[in-house]
Coordinates of C-alpha atoms and ligand atoms in Angstrom, one line a residue:
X137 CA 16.5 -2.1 31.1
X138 CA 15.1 -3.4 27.6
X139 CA 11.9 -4.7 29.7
X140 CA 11.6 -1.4 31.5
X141 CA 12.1 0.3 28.4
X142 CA 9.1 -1.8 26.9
X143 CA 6.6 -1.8 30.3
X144 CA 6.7 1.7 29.6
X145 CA 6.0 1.7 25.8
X146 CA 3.1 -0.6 26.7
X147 CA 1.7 1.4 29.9
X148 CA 1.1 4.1 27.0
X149 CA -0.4 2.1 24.5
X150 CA -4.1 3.0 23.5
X151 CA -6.7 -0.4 23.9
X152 CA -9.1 -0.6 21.1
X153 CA -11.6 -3.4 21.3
X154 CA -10.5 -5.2 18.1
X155 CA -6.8 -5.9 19.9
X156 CA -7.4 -9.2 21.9
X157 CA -3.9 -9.3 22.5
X158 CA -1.3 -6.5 22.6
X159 CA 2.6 -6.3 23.4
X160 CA 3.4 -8.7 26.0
X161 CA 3.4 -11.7 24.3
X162 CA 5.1 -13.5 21.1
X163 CA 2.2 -12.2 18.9
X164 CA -0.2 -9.8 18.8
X165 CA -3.6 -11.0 18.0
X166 CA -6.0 -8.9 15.7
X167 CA -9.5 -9.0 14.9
X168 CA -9.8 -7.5 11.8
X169 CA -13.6 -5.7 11.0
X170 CA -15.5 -8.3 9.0
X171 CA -15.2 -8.2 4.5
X172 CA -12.4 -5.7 5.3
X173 CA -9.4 -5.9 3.7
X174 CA -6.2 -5.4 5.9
X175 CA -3.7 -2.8 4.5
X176 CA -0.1 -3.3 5.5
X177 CA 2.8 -0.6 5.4
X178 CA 6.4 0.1 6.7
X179 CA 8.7 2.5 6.4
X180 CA 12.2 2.6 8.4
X181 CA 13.4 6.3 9.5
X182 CA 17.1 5.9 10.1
X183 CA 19.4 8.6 12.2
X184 CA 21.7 10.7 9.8
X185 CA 19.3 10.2 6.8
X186 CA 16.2 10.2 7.9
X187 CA 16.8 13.0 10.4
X188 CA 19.7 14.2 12.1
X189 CA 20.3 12.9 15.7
X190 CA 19.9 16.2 17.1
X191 CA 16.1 17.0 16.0
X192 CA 13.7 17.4 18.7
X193 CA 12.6 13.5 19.7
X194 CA 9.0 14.5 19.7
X195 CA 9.2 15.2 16.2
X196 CA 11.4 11.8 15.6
X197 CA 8.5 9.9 17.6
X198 CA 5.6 11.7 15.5
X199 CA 7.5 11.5 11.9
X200 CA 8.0 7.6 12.0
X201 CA 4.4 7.2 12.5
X202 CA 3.6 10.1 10.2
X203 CA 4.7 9.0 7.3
X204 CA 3.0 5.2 7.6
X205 CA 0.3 6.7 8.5
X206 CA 0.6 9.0 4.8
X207 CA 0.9 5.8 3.1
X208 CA -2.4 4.3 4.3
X209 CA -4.3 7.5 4.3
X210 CA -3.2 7.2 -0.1
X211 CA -4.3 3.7 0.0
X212 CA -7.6 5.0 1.2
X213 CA -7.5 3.1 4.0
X214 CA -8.6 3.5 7.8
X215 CA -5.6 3.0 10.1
X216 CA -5.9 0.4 13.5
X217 CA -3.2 -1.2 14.0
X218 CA 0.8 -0.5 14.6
X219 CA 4.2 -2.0 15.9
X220 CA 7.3 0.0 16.5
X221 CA 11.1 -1.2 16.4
X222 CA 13.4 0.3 17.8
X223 CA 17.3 0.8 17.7
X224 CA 19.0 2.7 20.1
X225 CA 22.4 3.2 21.1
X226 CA 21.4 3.6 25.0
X227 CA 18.6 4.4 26.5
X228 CA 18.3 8.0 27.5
X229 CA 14.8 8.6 29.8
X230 CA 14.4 11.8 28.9
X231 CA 14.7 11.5 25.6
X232 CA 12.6 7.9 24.7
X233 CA 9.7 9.7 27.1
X234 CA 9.8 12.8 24.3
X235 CA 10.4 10.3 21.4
X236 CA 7.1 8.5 22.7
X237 CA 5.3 11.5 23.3
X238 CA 5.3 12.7 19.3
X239 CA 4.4 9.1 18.6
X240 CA 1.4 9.1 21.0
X241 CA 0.4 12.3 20.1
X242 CA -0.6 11.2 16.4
X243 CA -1.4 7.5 17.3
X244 CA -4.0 8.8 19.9
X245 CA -5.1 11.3 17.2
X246 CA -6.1 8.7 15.1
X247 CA -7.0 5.7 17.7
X248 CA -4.4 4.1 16.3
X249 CA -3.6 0.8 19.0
X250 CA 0.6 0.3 19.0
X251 CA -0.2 -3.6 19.3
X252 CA 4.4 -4.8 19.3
X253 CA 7.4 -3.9 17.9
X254 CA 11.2 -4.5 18.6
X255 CA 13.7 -3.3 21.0
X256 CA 17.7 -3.6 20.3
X257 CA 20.6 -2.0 20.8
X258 CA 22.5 -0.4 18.1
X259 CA 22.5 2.6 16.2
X260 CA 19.2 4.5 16.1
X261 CA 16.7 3.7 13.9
X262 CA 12.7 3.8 13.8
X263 CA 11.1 1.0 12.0
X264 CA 7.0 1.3 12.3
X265 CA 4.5 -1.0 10.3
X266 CA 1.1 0.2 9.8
X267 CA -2.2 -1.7 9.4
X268 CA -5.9 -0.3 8.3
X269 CA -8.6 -1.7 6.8
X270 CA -10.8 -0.7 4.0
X271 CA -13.7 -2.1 1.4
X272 CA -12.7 -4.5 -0.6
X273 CA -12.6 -2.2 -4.3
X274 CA -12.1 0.8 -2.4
X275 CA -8.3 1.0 -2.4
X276 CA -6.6 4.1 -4.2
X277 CA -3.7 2.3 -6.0
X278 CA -1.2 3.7 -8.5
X279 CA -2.2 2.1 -11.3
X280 CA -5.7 3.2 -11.3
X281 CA -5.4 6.6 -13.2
X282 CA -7.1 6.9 -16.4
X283 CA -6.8 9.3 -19.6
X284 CA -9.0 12.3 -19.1
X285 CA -8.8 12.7 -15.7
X286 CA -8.3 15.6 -13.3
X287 CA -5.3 15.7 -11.2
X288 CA -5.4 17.0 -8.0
X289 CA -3.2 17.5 -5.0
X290 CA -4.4 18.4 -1.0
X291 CA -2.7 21.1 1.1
X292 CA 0.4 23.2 -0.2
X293 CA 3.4 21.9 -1.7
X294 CA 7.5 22.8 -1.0
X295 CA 6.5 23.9 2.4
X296 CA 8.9 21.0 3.7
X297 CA 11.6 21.4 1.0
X298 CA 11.9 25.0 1.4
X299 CA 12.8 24.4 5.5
X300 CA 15.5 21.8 3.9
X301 CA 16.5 24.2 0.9
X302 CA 17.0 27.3 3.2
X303 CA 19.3 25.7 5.8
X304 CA 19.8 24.9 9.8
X305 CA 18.1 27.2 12.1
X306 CA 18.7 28.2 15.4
X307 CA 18.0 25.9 18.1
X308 CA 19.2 22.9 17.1
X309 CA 20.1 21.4 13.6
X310 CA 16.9 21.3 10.7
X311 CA 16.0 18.1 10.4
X312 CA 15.4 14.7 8.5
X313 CA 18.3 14.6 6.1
X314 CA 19.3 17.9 6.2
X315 CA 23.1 16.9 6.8
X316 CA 22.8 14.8 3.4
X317 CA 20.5 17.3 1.7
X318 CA 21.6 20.9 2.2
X319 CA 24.5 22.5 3.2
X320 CA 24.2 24.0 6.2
X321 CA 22.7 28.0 5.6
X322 CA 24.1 31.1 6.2
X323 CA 22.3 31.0 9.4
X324 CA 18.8 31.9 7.5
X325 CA 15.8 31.9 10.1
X326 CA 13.3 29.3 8.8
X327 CA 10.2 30.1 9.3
X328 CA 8.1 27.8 12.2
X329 CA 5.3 27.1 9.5
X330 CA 8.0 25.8 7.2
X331 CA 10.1 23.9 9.9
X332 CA 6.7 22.8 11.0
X333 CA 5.4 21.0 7.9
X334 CA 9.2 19.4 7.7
X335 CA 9.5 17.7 11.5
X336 CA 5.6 17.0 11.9
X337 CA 4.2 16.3 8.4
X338 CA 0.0 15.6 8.6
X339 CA -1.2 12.4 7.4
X340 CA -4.2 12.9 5.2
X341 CA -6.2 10.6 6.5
X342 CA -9.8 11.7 6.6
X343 CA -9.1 12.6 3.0
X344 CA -7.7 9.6 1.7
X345 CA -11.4 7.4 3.6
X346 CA -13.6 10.4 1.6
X347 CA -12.2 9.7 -1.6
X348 CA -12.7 5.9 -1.2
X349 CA -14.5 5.0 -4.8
X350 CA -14.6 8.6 -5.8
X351 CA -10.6 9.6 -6.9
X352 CA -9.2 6.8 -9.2
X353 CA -5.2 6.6 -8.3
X354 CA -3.3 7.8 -5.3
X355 CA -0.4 8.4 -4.1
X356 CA 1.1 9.9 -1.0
X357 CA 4.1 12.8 -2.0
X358 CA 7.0 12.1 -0.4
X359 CA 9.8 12.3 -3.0
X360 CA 8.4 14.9 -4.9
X361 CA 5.7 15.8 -7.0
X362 CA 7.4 15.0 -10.1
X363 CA 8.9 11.5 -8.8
X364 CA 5.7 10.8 -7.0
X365 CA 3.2 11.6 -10.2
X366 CA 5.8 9.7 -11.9
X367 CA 5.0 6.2 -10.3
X368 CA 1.2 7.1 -11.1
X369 CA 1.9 7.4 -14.7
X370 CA 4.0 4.3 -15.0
X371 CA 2.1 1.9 -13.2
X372 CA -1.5 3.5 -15.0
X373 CA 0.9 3.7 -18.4
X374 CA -0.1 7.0 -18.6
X375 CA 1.0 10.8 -19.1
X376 CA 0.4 13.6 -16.6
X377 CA 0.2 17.7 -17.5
X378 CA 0.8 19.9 -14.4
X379 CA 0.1 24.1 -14.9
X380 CA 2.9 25.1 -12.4
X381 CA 1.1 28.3 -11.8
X382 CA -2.1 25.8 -10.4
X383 CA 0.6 24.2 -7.5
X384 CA -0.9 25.6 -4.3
X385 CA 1.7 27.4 -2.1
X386 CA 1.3 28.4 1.6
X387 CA 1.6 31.9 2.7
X388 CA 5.2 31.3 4.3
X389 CA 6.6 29.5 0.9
X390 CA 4.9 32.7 -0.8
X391 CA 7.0 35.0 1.2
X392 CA 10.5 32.8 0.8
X393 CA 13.4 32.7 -1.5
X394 CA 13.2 33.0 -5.1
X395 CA 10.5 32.5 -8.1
X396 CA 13.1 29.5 -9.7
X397 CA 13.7 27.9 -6.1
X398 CA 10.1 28.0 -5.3
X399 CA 9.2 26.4 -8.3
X400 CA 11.8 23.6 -7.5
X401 CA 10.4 23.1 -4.2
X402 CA 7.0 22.6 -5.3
X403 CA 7.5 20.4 -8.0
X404 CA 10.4 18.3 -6.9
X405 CA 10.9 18.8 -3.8
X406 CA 9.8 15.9 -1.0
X407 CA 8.8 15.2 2.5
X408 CA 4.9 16.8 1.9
X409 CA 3.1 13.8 2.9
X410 CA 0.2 15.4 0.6
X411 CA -2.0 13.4 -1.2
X412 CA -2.0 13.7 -5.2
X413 CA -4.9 12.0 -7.1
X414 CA -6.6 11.7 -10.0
X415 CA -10.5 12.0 -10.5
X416 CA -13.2 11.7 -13.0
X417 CA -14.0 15.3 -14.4
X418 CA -17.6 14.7 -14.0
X419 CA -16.1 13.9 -10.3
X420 CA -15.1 17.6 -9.5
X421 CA -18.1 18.8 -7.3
X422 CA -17.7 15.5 -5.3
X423 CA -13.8 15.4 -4.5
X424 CA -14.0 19.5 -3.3
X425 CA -17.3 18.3 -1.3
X426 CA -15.1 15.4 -0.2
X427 CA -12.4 17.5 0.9
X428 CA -14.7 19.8 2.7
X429 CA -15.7 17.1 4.6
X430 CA -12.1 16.3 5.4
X431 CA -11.2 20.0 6.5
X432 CA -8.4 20.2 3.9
X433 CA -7.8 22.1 0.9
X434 CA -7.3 20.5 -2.5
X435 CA -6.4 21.6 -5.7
X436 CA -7.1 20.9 -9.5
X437 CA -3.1 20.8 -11.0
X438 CA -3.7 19.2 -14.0
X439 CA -4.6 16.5 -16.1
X440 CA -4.2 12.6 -17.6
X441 CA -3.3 12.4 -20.9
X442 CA -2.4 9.4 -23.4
X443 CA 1.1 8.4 -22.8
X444 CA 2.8 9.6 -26.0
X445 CA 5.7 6.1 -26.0
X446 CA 6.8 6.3 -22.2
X447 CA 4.7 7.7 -19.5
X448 CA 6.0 10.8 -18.3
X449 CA 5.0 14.1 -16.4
X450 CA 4.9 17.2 -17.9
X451 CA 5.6 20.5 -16.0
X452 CA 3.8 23.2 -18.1
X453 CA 5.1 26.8 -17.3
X454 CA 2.4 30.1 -17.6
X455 CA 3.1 30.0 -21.8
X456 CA 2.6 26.1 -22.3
X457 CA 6.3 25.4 -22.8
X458 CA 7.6 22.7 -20.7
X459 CA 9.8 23.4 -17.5
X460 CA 12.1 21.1 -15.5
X461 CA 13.6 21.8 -12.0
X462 CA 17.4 23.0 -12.3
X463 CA 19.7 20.1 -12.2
X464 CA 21.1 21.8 -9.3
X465 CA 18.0 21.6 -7.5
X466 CA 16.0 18.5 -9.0
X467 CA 19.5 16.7 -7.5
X468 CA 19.3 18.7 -4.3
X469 CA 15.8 17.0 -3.6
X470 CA 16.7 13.8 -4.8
X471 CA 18.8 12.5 -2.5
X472 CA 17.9 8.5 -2.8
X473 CA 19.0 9.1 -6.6
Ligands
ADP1611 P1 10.5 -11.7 21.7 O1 11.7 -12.2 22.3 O2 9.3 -12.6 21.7 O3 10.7 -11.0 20.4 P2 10.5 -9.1 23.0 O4 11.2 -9.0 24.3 O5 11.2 -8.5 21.8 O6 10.0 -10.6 22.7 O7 9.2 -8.3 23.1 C1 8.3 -8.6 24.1 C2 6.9 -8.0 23.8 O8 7.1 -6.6 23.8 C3 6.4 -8.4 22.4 O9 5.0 -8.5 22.6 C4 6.8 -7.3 21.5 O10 5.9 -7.1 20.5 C5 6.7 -6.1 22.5 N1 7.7 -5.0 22.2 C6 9.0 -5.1 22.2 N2 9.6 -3.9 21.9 C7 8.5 -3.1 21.6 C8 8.4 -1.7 21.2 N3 9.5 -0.9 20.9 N4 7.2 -1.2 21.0 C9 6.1 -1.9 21.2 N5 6.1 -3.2 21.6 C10 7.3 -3.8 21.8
MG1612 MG1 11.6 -9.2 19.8

């Protein structure tokens, strides 16, 4: 059954030429692009805190890669490469072939090659390693931001949080973590944009490769704004400003809840899978020309200032007085806390 299970994983993987040897053997065997550097990321996705067992499998599939994916897209790499373990409890056909499905989906997007990977029984679980490639020097790290620069962030923020924050919806329960996160709603339709952005986050790859030697730090939001800009300014030992009238909001957050959730959402709450970076002033023309190029929206939030003793962000409300999340809610989106 486990070999079945893994003839058809591998009758679905993509060939790219720079695989001389895929699943089927001990080892896979990679030929990495000459004077590239290889860029190497995992992240586990466990049933029950990752997601609830019940989300749609597509979305399952299509998350696990997603958010590897996220993490090489802030590293500003190029992504090749990836292996898949999995831990299952039995092996249902149906809902493996819908599992894979998402998965393919965004490996195939991205010529990604699924090259090995794992297969056991227990309780289910997603474990994916991602490898890319990029220039040597052209890496976006953490610790790269410097006083005086602009801080930026792609796409719209809270989308994901608010499909958490307002509850299950009908069919079917939310999704990742919600049974840890939120209570379940009273019923509250979500609305498919918001669900959307939660079960099938975009990685911002083509992003991440344009701002290769142009944005100074990087990193991928997936805990939060605040959290997120927070490992910036401690590994850069600097300080970061953020106007929270500047945080972009979709349409659908726009229309949803309340001004004080909102505001929680977007500045602490996770699962965006948005990039936030810092850039050069001078470097303004050339990241929004960058992200034209990319096809996504990014906006200037804020700045990098000296760190006054200890790095820290600063959330500046509409009359320059510092704001922070409720505890209620800056708890609420900090579940690994
Ligand atoms: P081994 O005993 O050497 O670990 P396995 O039976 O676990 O061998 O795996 C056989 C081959 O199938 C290996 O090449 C492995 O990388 C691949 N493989 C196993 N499970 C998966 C999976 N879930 N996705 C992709 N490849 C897999
Ligand atoms: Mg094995």
């Amino acid at each position: 059954m486990e070999f079945d299970l893994i003839a058809r994983i591998r009758s679905r993987a993509r060939r790219r030429g720079d695989v001389v040897l895929g699943i089927g053997d001990d080892a896979a065997l990679l030929a990495p692009a000459t004077g590239q550097v290889l860029v190497v990321s995992t992240d586990t996705l466990n049933a029950g805190v990752h997601f609830a067992d019940g989300d749609p499998p597509a979305a399952i599939g299509w998350k696990a890669l997603a958010v590897n994916l996220s993490d090489l897209a802030a590293m500003g790499a190029s992504p090749a490469w990836c292996t898949l373990s999995l831990s299952l409890p039995e092996v249902d056909d149906e809902w493996i072939a819908a599992l894979l499905d998402g998965f393919f989906e965004l490996a195939d997007a991205h010529g990604v090659a699924l090259v090995g990977g794992d297969t056991t029984r227990g309780p289910l679980s997603l474990c994916v390693t991602a490898i890319g490639q990029v220039a040597p020097g052209r890496a976006l790290r953490r610790d790269a931001a410097r006083v005086g620069d602009g801080l930026w962030v792609s796409g719209t923020l809270g989308d994901a949080a608010a499909a958490l924050g307002l509850g299950r919806t009908a069919p079917g329960p939310l999704a990742p973590a919600a049974r840890h996160r939120a209570p379940a709603g009273p019923g509250v339709a979500v609305d498919p944009f918001l669900r959307g952005r939660l079960l099938r986050p975009t990685p911002r790859l083509a992003l991440g490769g344009a701002l290769g030697g142009l944005a100074h730090a990087c990193i991928d939001v997936s805990d939060g704004l605040l959290a997120d800009l927070g490992h910036i300014c401690a590994a850069s030992g600097v300080s970061a400003e953020v106007e929270l009238a500047a945080l972009p909001a979709s349409p659908a957050l726009r229309d949803t809840g309340d001004e004080v959730s909102r505001r929680s959402w977007q500045a602490a709450g996770g699962d965006d899978y948005e990039l936030c970076f810092t850039a050069a002033p001078e470097a303004a023309g050339a990241v929004a020309a960058a992200a034209a190029t990319a096809g996504v929206q990014v906006t200037r939030i804020g700045r990098i200032v000296a760190a006054d003793q200890v790095p820290r962000v600063r959330l500046l409300d509409g009359s320059g007085h510092d704001w922070s999340p409720s505890r209620r809610g800056y708890e609420h989106f900090h579940p690994h806390t």
